mmCIF file of C-alpha atoms in Angstrom:
data_model
loop_
_atom_site.group_PDB
_atom_site.id
_atom_site.type_symbol
_atom_site.label_atom_id
_atom_site.label_comp_id
_atom_site.label_asym_id
_atom_site.label_seq_id
_atom_site.Cartn_x
_atom_site.Cartn_y
_atom_site.Cartn_z
ATOM 1 C CA MET A 89 173.976 149.344 85.590
ATOM 2 C CA ALA A 90 172.502 146.463 83.340
ATOM 3 C CA LYS A 91 171.205 144.469 86.509
ATOM 4 C CA MET A 92 168.667 147.507 87.598
ATOM 5 C CA GLY A 93 167.864 147.603 83.832
ATOM 6 C CA LEU A 94 166.968 143.775 83.956
ATOM 7 C CA THR A 95 164.896 144.757 87.473
ATOM 8 C CA VAL A 96 162.662 147.981 85.980
ATOM 9 C CA TYR A 97 161.863 145.427 83.091
ATOM 10 C CA ARG A 98 160.971 142.531 85.389
ATOM 11 C CA GLY A 99 158.974 145.146 86.894
ATOM 12 C CA VAL A 100 156.971 146.223 84.434
ATOM 13 C CA ILE A 101 156.048 143.279 82.943
ATOM 14 C CA GLU A 102 155.142 141.774 86.862
ATOM 15 C CA ASP A 103 152.850 144.798 86.967
ATOM 16 C CA GLY A 104 151.038 143.574 83.434
ATOM 17 C CA GLY A 105 153.049 145.464 81.298
ATOM 18 C CA THR A 106 154.087 144.392 77.707
ATOM 19 C CA PRO A 107 157.588 144.179 76.780
ATOM 20 C CA PHE A 108 157.402 147.055 74.586
ATOM 21 C CA GLU A 109 156.135 149.463 77.422
ATOM 22 C CA ALA A 110 158.951 147.742 79.068
ATOM 23 C CA THR A 111 161.698 148.453 76.631
ATOM 24 C CA MET A 112 160.002 151.981 76.352
ATOM 25 C CA VAL A 113 159.964 152.960 80.318
ATOM 26 C CA LEU A 114 164.179 151.615 79.852
ATOM 27 C CA THR A 115 164.881 153.814 76.950
ATOM 28 C CA SER A 116 163.737 156.744 78.722
ATOM 29 C CA ILE A 117 165.684 156.007 81.756
ATOM 30 C CA ILE A 118 168.411 155.440 79.749
ATOM 31 C CA ALA A 119 167.906 159.033 78.130
ATOM 32 C CA GLY A 120 167.154 161.071 81.480
ATOM 33 C CA MET A 121 170.852 159.491 82.851
ATOM 34 C CA MET A 122 172.500 160.612 79.632
ATOM 35 C CA ALA A 123 170.950 163.563 79.844
ATOM 36 C CA ALA A 124 171.443 164.016 83.259
ATOM 37 C CA SER A 125 175.548 163.282 82.591
ATOM 38 C CA ARG A 126 175.758 165.075 79.569
ATOM 39 C CA SER A 127 174.357 168.517 81.655
ATOM 40 C CA THR A 128 177.095 167.754 84.708
ATOM 41 C CA ASP A 129 180.374 167.477 82.408
ATOM 42 C CA GLY A 130 181.429 170.912 82.739
ATOM 43 C CA ASP A 131 180.384 171.802 79.187
ATOM 44 C CA THR A 132 179.073 175.630 78.996
ATOM 45 C CA GLU A 133 177.744 175.227 75.554
ATOM 46 C CA GLU A 134 173.517 175.472 75.727
ATOM 47 C CA ILE A 135 171.655 172.528 74.393
ATOM 48 C CA GLU A 136 168.940 173.172 72.408
ATOM 49 C CA GLY A 137 165.327 171.932 71.720
ATOM 50 C CA ASP A 138 165.033 171.567 76.292
#
């Protein structure tokens, strides 16, 4: 997981992105993964604010 994050971070930097942009990309990826794992863990309660 950390290795993938570092690869994404380095890729954004190499494409001319700023460290801030790279951090934002990583944050959105992590948030997406957390949302995906939360939605598939068997809970049936609705998450408001989709």
